[in-house]
Amino acid sequence: MHLIPVDSAPYQEMTIAFKGHALRLTLRYNSLADYWALDVFDLKRDRYTAQGLPLVVGVPLLWRRPVEYCFILSDESGIGLDPVGGDDLGQRCFLYIVDKAQIHL
């Protein structure tokens, strides 16, 4: 499990490497609907793995997609709430990328 360096900026774009994949991540905060969305673009394959995926605490995001990784959003306060108000990402809620082989559901 690898921590992705995110903060509460309403628009963030970064490139990360994981298991031979170069992934461009875009995170956007929707202030009208009060949720965070994630886009994942695989630079090697030149295609999106996900677009507009809502960030939800405790759910392995991309679990059903044919990729060997998934993302997990964790609420470090222990309350288990999704990020609200736009300020929780990177402070209370942390985003991780995980090898699916390490998760046992």
Short mmCIF file of C-alpha atoms in Angstrom, two decimals:
data_model
loop_
_atom_site.label_atom_id
_atom_site.label_comp_id
_atom_site.label_asym_id
_atom_site.label_seq_id
_atom_site.Cartn_x
_atom_site.Cartn_y
_atom_site.Cartn_z
CA MET A 1 0.00 0.00 0.00
CA HIS A 2 1.52 3.30 -1.12
CA LEU A 3 0.35 6.72 0.03
CA ILE A 4 -0.44 9.16 -2.78
CA PRO A 5 0.50 12.75 -1.86
CA VAL A 6 -2.80 14.63 -2.11
CA ASP A 7 -4.06 17.77 -0.41
CA SER A 8 -7.23 19.86 -0.37
CA ALA A 9 -6.53 21.86 -3.55
CA PRO A 10 -9.75 21.61 -5.60
CA TYR A 11 -7.87 20.49 -8.74
CA GLN A 12 -4.81 18.25 -8.61
CA GLU A 13 -2.91 16.41 -11.31
CA MET A 14 0.08 14.15 -10.78
CA THR A 15 1.90 11.22 -12.36
CA ILE A 16 2.74 8.17 -10.26
CA ALA A 17 4.50 4.90 -11.04
CA PHE A 18 3.12 1.61 -9.73
CA LYS A 19 4.05 -1.94 -10.79
CA GLY A 20 5.33 -0.88 -14.21
CA HIS A 21 2.43 1.48 -14.87
CA ALA A 22 2.80 5.22 -15.32
CA LEU A 23 -0.50 6.69 -14.18
CA ARG A 24 -1.68 10.27 -14.47
CA LEU A 25 -4.15 11.01 -11.68
CA THR A 26 -6.53 13.94 -11.77
CA LEU A 27 -8.55 14.78 -8.67
CA ARG A 28 -11.35 17.33 -8.79
CA TYR A 29 -13.58 18.66 -6.04
CA ASN A 30 -17.19 19.30 -7.07
CA SER A 31 -18.34 22.03 -4.71
CA LEU A 32 -21.97 21.89 -5.89
CA ALA A 33 -22.41 18.18 -5.15
CA ASP A 34 -19.72 18.13 -2.39
CA TYR A 35 -17.64 15.18 -3.56
CA TRP A 36 -14.20 14.37 -4.95
CA ALA A 37 -13.76 12.66 -8.33
CA LEU A 38 -10.76 10.77 -9.67
CA ASP A 39 -9.57 10.23 -13.25
CA VAL A 40 -6.89 7.61 -13.91
CA PHE A 41 -5.04 7.71 -17.23
CA ASP A 42 -2.55 4.94 -18.06
CA LEU A 43 0.26 6.64 -19.97
CA LYS A 44 1.73 3.37 -21.28
CA ARG A 45 -1.57 2.16 -22.71
CA ASP A 46 -2.65 5.68 -23.72
CA ARG A 47 -6.17 5.29 -22.32
CA TYR A 48 -8.31 6.06 -19.30
CA THR A 49 -8.79 3.39 -16.68
CA ALA A 50 -11.42 5.54 -14.94
CA GLN A 51 -13.04 8.94 -15.34
CA GLY A 52 -15.13 10.78 -12.77
CA LEU A 53 -14.81 8.02 -10.18
CA PRO A 54 -16.18 9.32 -6.83
CA LEU A 55 -13.80 8.95 -3.89
CA VAL A 56 -15.52 6.85 -1.24
CA VAL A 57 -13.99 5.80 2.08
CA GLY A 58 -13.28 2.09 2.54
CA VAL A 59 -14.22 0.89 -0.95
CA PRO A 60 -11.48 -0.58 -3.17
CA LEU A 61 -11.88 1.69 -6.20
CA LEU A 62 -11.27 -0.03 -9.57
CA TRP A 63 -11.69 -3.46 -7.94
CA ARG A 64 -13.76 -4.75 -10.86
CA ARG A 65 -11.61 -3.22 -13.58
CA PRO A 66 -9.06 -5.45 -15.36
CA VAL A 67 -6.03 -3.80 -13.77
CA GLU A 68 -3.70 -5.14 -11.05
CA TYR A 69 -4.10 -2.15 -8.74
CA CYS A 70 -6.88 -0.37 -6.92
CA PHE A 71 -7.21 2.78 -4.84
CA ILE A 72 -8.37 2.98 -1.25
CA LEU A 73 -9.47 6.15 0.51
CA SER A 74 -8.97 5.93 4.26
CA ASP A 75 -10.53 8.10 6.97
CA GLU A 76 -7.73 8.39 9.53
CA SER A 77 -10.10 9.85 12.15
CA GLY A 78 -11.81 6.47 12.43
CA ILE A 79 -15.27 7.93 11.83
CA GLY A 80 -15.50 6.42 8.33
CA LEU A 81 -16.96 9.46 6.56
CA ASP A 82 -16.25 10.37 2.96
CA PRO A 83 -14.37 13.66 2.47
CA VAL A 84 -16.80 16.58 2.83
CA GLY A 85 -16.48 20.32 2.43
CA GLY A 86 -13.42 20.04 0.20
CA ASP A 87 -10.93 20.34 3.07
CA ASP A 88 -10.72 16.73 4.25
CA LEU A 89 -8.60 15.26 1.47
CA GLY A 90 -4.98 15.01 2.58
CA GLN A 91 -5.87 15.96 6.17
CA ARG A 92 -8.45 13.45 7.43
CA CYS A 93 -8.80 11.30 4.32
CA PHE A 94 -5.76 9.76 2.63
CA LEU A 95 -5.54 8.08 -0.77
CA TYR A 96 -3.54 4.89 -1.31
CA ILE A 97 -2.76 2.74 -4.34
CA VAL A 98 -2.69 -0.98 -3.58
CA ASP A 99 -1.74 -4.17 -5.39
CA LYS A 100 -4.99 -6.16 -5.70
CA ALA A 101 -3.09 -9.35 -4.83
CA GLN A 102 -2.55 -7.93 -1.32
CA ILE A 103 -6.26 -7.48 -0.61
CA HIS A 104 -8.41 -10.30 0.70
CA LEU A 105 -12.13 -9.57 0.49
#
